[in-house]
Every structure is written in C-alpha cells, then in structure tokens.
XYZ file of C-alpha atoms in Angstrom:
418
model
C 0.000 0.000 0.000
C 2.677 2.200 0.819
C 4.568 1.785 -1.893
C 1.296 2.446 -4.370
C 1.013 5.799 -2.919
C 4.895 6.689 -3.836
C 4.539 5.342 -7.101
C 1.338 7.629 -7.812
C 2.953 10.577 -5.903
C 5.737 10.251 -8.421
C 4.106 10.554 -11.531
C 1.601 13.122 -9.477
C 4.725 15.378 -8.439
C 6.628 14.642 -11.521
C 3.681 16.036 -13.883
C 2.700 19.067 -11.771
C 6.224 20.235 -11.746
C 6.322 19.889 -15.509
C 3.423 21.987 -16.144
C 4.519 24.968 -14.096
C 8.126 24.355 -15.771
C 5.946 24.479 -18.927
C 3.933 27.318 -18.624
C 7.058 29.229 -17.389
C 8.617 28.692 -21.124
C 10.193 25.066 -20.987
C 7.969 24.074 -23.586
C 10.319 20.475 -24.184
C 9.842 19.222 -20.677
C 7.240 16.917 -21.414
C 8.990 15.475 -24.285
C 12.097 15.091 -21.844
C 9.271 13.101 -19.562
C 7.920 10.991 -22.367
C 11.797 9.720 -23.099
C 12.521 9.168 -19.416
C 9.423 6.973 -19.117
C 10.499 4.606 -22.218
C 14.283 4.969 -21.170
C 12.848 3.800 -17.853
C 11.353 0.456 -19.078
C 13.296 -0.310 -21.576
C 16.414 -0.241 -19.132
C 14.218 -2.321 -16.650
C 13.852 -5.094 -19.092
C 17.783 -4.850 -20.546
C 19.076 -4.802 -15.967
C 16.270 -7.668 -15.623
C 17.775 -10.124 -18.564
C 21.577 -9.641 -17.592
C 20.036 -10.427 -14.403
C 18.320 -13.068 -14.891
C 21.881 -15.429 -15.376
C 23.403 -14.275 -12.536
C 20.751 -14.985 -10.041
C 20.605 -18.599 -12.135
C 24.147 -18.958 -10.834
C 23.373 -17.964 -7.151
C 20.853 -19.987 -6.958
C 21.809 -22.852 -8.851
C 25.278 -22.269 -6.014
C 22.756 -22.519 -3.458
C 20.990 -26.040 -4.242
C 24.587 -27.299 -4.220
C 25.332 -26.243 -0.909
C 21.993 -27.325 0.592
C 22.415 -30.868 -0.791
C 25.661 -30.924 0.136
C 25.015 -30.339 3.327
C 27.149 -27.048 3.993
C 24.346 -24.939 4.514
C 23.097 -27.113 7.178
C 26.941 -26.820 8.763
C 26.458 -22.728 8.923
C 23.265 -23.621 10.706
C 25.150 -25.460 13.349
C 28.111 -23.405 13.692
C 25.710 -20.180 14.247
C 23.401 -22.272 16.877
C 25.157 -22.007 19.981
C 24.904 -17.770 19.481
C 21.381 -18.176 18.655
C 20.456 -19.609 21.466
C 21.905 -17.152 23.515
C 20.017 -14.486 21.585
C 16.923 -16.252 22.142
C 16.483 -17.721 25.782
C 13.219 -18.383 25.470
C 13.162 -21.293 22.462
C 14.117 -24.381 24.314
C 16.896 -26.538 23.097
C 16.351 -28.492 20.331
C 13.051 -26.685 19.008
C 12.646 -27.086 15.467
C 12.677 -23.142 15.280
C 16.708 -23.405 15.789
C 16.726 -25.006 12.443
C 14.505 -22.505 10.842
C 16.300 -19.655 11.927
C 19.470 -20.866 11.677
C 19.024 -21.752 7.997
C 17.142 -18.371 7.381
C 20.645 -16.393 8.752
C 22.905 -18.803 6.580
C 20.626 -17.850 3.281
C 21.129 -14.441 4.455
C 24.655 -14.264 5.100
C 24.626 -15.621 1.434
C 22.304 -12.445 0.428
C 19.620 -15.043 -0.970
C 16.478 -13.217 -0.078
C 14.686 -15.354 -2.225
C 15.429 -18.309 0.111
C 16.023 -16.328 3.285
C 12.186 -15.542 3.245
C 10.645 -18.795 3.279
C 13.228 -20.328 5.739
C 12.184 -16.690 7.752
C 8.723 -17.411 7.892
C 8.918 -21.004 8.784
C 10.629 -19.936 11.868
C 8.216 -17.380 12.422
C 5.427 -20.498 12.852
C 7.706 -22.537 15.100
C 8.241 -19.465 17.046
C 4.555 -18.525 17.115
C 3.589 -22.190 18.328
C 5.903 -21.108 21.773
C 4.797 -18.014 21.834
C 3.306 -16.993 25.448
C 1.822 -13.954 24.215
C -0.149 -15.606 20.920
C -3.557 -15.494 23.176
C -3.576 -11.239 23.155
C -2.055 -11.300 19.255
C 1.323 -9.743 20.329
C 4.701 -10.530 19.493
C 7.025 -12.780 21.686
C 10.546 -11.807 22.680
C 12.498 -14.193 20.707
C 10.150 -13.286 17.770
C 11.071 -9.389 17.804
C 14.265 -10.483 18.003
C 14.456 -12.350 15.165
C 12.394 -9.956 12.984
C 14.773 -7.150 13.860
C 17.691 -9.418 12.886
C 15.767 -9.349 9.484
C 15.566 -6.108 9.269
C 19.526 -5.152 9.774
C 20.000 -8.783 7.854
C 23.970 -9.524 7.950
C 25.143 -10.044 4.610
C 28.445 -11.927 3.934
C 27.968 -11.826 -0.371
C 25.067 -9.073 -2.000
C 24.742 -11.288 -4.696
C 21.840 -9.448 -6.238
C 23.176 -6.426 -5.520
C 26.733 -7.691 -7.077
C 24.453 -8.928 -10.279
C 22.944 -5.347 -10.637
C 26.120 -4.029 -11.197
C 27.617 -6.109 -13.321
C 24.794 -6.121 -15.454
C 24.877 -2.228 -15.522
C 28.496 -1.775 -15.994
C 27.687 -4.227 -19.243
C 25.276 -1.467 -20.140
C 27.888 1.226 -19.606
C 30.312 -0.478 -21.797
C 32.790 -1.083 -19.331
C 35.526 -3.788 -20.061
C 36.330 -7.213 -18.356
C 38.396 -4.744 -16.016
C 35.154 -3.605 -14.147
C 35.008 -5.650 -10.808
C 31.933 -5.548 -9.259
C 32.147 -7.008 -5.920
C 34.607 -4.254 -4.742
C 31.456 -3.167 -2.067
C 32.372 -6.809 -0.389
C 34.334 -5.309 2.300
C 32.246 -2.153 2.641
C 29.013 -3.717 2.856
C 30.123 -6.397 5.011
C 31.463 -3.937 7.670
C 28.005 -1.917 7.531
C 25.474 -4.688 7.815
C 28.006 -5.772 10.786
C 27.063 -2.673 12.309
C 23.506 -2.149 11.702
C 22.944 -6.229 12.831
C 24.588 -5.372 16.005
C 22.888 -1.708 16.631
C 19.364 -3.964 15.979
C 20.525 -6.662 18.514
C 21.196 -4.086 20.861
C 18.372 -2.382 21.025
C 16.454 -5.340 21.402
C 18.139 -6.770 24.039
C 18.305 -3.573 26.171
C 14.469 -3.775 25.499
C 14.324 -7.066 26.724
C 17.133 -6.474 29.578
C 19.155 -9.645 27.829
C 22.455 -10.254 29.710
C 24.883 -8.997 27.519
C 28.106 -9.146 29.708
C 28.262 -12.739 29.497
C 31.572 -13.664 27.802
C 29.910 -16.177 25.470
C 28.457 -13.578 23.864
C 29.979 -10.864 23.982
C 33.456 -12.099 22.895
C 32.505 -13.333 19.621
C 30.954 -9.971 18.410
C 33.901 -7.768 19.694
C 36.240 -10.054 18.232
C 34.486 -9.591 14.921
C 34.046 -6.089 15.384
C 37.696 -5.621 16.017
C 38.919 -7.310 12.890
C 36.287 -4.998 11.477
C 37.799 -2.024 12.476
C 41.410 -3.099 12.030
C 40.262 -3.608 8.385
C 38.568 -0.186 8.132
C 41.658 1.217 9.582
C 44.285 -0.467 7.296
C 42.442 -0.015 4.424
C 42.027 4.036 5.121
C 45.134 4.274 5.055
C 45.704 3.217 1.740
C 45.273 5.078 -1.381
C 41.871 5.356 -2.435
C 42.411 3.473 -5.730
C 44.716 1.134 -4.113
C 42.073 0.507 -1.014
C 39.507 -0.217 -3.713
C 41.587 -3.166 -5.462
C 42.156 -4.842 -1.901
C 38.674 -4.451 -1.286
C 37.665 -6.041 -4.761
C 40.443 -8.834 -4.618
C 38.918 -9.806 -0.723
C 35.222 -9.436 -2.361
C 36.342 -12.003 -5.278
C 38.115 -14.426 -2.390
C 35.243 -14.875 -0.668
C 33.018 -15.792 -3.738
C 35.013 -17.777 -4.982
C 35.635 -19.680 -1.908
C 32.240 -19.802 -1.565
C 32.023 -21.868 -4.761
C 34.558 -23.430 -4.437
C 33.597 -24.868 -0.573
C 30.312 -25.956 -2.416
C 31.290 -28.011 -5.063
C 34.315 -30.100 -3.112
C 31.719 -30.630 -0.589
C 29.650 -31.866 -3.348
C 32.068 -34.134 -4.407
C 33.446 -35.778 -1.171
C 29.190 -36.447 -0.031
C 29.195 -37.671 -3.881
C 26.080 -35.310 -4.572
C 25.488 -34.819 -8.242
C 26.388 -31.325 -8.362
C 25.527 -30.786 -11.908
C 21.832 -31.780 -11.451
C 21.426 -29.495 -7.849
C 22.594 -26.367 -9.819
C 20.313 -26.740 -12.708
C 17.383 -27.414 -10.520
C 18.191 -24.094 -8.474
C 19.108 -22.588 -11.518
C 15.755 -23.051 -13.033
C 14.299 -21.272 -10.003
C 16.695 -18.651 -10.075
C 15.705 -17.555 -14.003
C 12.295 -17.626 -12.868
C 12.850 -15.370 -9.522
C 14.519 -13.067 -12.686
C 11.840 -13.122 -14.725
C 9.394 -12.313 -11.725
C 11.314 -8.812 -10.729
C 10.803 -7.502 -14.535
C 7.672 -5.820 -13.797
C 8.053 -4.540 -10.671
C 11.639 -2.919 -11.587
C 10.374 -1.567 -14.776
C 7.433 0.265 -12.652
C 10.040 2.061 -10.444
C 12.086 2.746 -12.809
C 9.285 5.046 -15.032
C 8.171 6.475 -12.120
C 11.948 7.142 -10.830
C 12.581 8.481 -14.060
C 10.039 11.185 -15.109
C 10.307 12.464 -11.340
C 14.203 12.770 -12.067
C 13.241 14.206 -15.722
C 10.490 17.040 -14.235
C 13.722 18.149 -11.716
C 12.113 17.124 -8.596
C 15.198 14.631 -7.391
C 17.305 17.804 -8.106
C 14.935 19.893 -6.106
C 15.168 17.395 -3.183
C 18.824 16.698 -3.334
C 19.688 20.807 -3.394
C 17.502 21.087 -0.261
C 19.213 18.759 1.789
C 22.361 19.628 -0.171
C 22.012 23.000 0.955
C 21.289 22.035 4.897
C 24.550 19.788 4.662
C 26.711 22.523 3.359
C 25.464 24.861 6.006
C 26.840 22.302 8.400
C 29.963 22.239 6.572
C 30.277 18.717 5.466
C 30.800 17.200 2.194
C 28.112 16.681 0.342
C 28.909 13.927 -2.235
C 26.896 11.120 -0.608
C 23.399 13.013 -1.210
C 22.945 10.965 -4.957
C 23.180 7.719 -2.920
C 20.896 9.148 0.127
C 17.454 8.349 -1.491
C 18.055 4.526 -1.767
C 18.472 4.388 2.076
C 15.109 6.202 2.708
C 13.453 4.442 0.134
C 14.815 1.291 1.139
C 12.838 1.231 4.901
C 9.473 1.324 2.681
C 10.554 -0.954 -0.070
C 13.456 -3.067 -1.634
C 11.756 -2.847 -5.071
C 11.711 1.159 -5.413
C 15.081 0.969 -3.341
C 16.549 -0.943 -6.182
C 15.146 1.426 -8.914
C 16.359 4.173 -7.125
C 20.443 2.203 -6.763
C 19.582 1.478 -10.388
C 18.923 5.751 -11.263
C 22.280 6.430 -9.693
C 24.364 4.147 -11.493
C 22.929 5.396 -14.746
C 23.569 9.221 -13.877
C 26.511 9.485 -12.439
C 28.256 6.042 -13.300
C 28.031 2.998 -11.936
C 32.032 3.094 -11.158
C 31.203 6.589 -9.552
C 31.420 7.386 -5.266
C 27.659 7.711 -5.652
C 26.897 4.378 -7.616
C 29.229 2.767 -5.386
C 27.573 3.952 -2.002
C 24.069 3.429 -3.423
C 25.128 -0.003 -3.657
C 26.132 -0.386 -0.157
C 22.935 0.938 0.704
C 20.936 -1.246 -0.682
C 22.912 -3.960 0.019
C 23.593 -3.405 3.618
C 19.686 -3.076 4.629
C 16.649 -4.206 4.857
C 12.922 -2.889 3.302
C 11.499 -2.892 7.482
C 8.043 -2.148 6.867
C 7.853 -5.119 4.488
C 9.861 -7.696 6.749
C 7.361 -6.480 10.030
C 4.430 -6.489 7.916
C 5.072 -10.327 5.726
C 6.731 -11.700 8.865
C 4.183 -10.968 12.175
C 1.280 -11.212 9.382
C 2.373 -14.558 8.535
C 1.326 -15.829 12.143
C -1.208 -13.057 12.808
C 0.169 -10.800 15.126
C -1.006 -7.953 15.257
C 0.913 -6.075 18.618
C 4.507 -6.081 17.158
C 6.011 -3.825 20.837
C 9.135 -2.805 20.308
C 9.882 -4.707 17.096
C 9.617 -1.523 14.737
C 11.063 1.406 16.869
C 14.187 -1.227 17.539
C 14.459 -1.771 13.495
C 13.947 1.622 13.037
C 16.931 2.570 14.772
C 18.966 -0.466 13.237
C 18.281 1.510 9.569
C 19.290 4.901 11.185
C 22.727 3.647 12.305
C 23.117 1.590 9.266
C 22.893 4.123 6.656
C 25.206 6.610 9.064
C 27.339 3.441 8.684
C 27.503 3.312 5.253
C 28.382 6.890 4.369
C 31.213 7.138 6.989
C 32.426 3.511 5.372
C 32.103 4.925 1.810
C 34.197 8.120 2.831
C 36.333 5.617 4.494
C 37.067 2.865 2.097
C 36.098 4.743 -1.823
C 37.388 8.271 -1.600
C-alpha cells in the first residue's frame, strides 16, 4: 500500500512540476518526460535479462550447498549464538533449524530463500509463543524480525548482479570488478545487525556481559575495524583493489567450498545447480515488472527536476553544516529502502545510470541497498504470517537499526572509496 502511494505521488509530483516548468517557457519538458518513461522500461527489461543469469548462478550455487550439506553446517556453527540471543526457544526446538538456515541464506544475500526459511521460523516461534492469546509478538520473535531487518550479509549477490549487469550497459571492459562493495558492505550490515541486537536486548534487559556472547561480536568487530583502519590508510584506488580482490576471495571460496563438498558427499552437483538454476531464471523473470514500474516512475520524477529539487535542499542544509556533500545521490536509496526493496533498487539502479556505476555515488548506493533491509515489508510479511497484530518494540528497535546503518555506510564509503 505504501509503496502504491509513492509510485502515484511520483508521476503526481513529476507532472505538476512539468506543467509549471511548462507554462514558465520550458515548452520540451514533457517530451524530456515521455523519453525518461520509455528509457525507464526499456532499461528495466535490458538490468532484468543480464540479471536473470546471474541470479541462475546464485541460486543454482545454493541447491549445491543445501544438498551438500554445507548450509546445514552454517546452521550449526551459528546455533550455539542463537540460542543465547533467544532464551526463550528451548533446546532443540525445530525453530533453531529454521532460523538458523534463514541467517545462513542471508549471510549468502539469498532473499529469495532467506524468506521462506524466515517465515517457517516465524510459525515454530509462534507455536511457543506466550503472548499468541492477546495477538502480540514474543521476545524471541522481535528479536528475530529485527535481525531481518539489519539482515547480515556476507555476499550481496543481487546487488553484485545489478552491477555487473549495468556496468555491461555502460560499456565497461572485463576490467570492471563488481564485488569491490564486499568489504564495505560487510562492515556496515556488521554494524547495523549489532545496533538492531542491541536495542532489542536492552528492550528485553538480555544479559549482555556474558563472555559467550559478547566475545565473539567484539572479536568480529575488532577485525572490522582493524580492516577499516588499514584499508584508510591506503590510497583510495589502491584501497579499492584490496577491497575487490577480498570481495572475489570470498566468492570464490564460496564456490569453491560448495562443489568439493559436493564431491566428497558424492552429490550430483551438476543436477542441484540446474534445478536451483531453473528457479533462479524464474525469480529473474518475476522482478521484470516490478523494476520496470520504479524505474518510469523514478525516471520522469528525475526528468520534471524534482530529485534535483530534493537533493539541493538537503544539499544546501549539509553545506550549512559544513560537510561534504557527495553522498546526497546515494541518500534516497536508504530512505526508500525502509518502505521498499523494489523502489530501493530502482532508485540504486537511477544512480548508477547518472553518475556512473564506477562513480562514489553508484558505489555507495550499492552499499545501501545492500547493507539493509525494506522494514516495513519484513514487520508487515513476517508478524502477518502468524497473525500478530501487537509487534512492541519490534519496529522502533528496526527503526533505529536503519538509522545507524545508513550513518554506517556513508562514513564507510568516505572511508574505504574516496
């Protein structure tokens, strides 16, 4: 619903500001609309097909893993934190599994399968749920929503797809390497996971001097910050290749993990990744329409000179505070990305196309969107999935996880791209 409203308040805003442009003298700004809007779709189809063989890949990767049973081994390896997360699911409970699974797809940055795994959990967690008689949310299921929200992500492989499939558009050679926000968008979904944990457990008064737990995340958030650090210190174009050649690693490691597990468990690899491949065309295929409507409505309110209006407002504000005011391009995608990964992902797409997808700007837009989570959506699919209705302290907690995330992402940016 929310998102219909934005999409008619684009076209809405977009064609009122044209008129008064019009009737002021620019009598060629509704031809300048008319080509935005069949720029707009015609670039949503062209982003959707490179798309579609990249998310093939990642998901055809996936099946592989699951069969082979390495997904299940990230599922182990992150139980013992879980539980201490989430006192209240007993030991054993089949919504260990379920969530387990659901932060392995995630670490992955499978949505597609992250959501189904998520809302399993949800109904395991609902069936222990002490508060299920008044409609309202449990502890551990706030929790675990909010985790959503902030959603660590070890590989944005759509996000990583977009890119490439862009930089195709662009004409950039085989030296383009798009998963040079690895690093960066690691280190900010790091922090906006663990401002979202916080929150929830001071709301919930979790114990969170207990070594067990609180080891584990400062050791990870000192290697973090020892990254940050070493890499800041590096030439920008330098810090950029080390950034790229860890991004590629990882992937790659990734892959390869997958397939040798494969073959010592003797799974037929080869038939897993076409079966996962098949979904992953279709998941492809299912995101044409939906990007193509952003990106029309993106476009004429870019072509009337609203986003310039917008942008020079807050522009202006920043200035006055004496800060640098390159990031305010990339800026949109995190607000639009609370109400909605779809118009988030138009919005990443817009930047890339004006000001390069190589660019500060494309490359912070895709931390963005990469880094975070569409909230409203998550709350709303998740707690509707089980009916509740009394979410507490589930959205303010998210809420807050977004605000320190996107801070996150602009100091990492000016950190690790400049």
């Amino acid at each position: 619903m929310v998102l219909n409203w934005l999409w008619i308040g684009f076209f809405t805003v977009a064609f009122a500001t044209a008129a008064v442009r019009w009737l002021l003298g620019e009598h060629a700004i509704f031809q300048a609309l008319m080509t935005a809007l069949f720029d707009g779709a015609r670039s949503g189809f062209e982003i959707s097909l490179g798309l579609a063989g990249v998310m093939a890949l990642w998901l055809g990767l996936m099946r592989v893993g699951e069969r082979a049973g390495v997904i299940a081994l990230l599922a182990r390896a992150a139980g013992p934190l879980l539980r201490r997360l989430f006192p209240g699911v007993p030991d054993g409970h089949p919504a260990q599994g379920a969530m387990t699974m659901n932060v392995s797809a995630n670490l992955l940055g499978l949505d597609n399968a992250a959501t189904p795994l998520g809302l399993a959990a949800m109904r395991e967690l609902q069936s222990i749920n002490p508060r299920a008689p008044d409609e309202a949310a449990s502890d551990a299921q706030i929790m675990f929503v909010v985790m959503n929200t902030a959603g660590l992500t070890l590989i944005p492989t759509s996000v990583i797809a977009i890119r490439q499939s862009v930089a195709l558009q662009q004409g950039l050679g085989a030296g383009f390497n798009a998963a040079d926000i690895f690093l960066p968008t690691l280190i900010v979904t790091f922090i906006s996971l663990l401002a979202g944990v916080l929150a929830v457990a001071v709301a919930q008064r979790l114990p969170l001097w207990r070594p067990r737990l609180l080891l584990p995340v400062l050791a990870v958030g000192g290697l973090m910050a020892a990254a940050v650090a070493a890499l800041s210190r590096l030439p920008a174009e330098q810090a950029a290749r080390v950034a790229g050649a860890t991004g590629a690693g990882v992937i790659l490691g990734v892959v390869m993990l997958f397939v040798l597990a494969a073959a010592w468990r003797r799974v037929n690899a080869y038939e897993a990744f076409i079966d996962g491949a098949k979904e992953g065309f279709g998941v492809a295929v299912q995101i044409v329409p939906y990007l193509i409507a952003i990106l029309i409505a993106v476009g004429v309110f870019r072509a009337a000179g609203c986003m310039d209006f917008v942008l020079s407002g807050i522009g202006a504000g920043v200035s006055a505070l004496g800060w640098n005011t390159d990031f305010l391009p990339a800026l949109p995608v995190g607000l639009m990305k609370v109400l909605s990964g779809a118009g988030a992902r138009g919005l990443m797409i817009d930047v890339m196309q004006a000001h390069g997808v190589d660019s500060f700007a494309g490359r912070l837009a895709a931390i963005v969107q990469g880094s975070t989570e569409t909230t409203f959506y998550v709350l709303a699919v998740y707690f509707g999935s089980v009916g509740v209705k009394h979410t507490r302290h589930a959205l303010a907690c998210a809420l807050f996880a977004d605000a320190v995330g996107l801070v996150a992402a602009i100091g990492v940016g000016y950190a690790l791209l400049r």
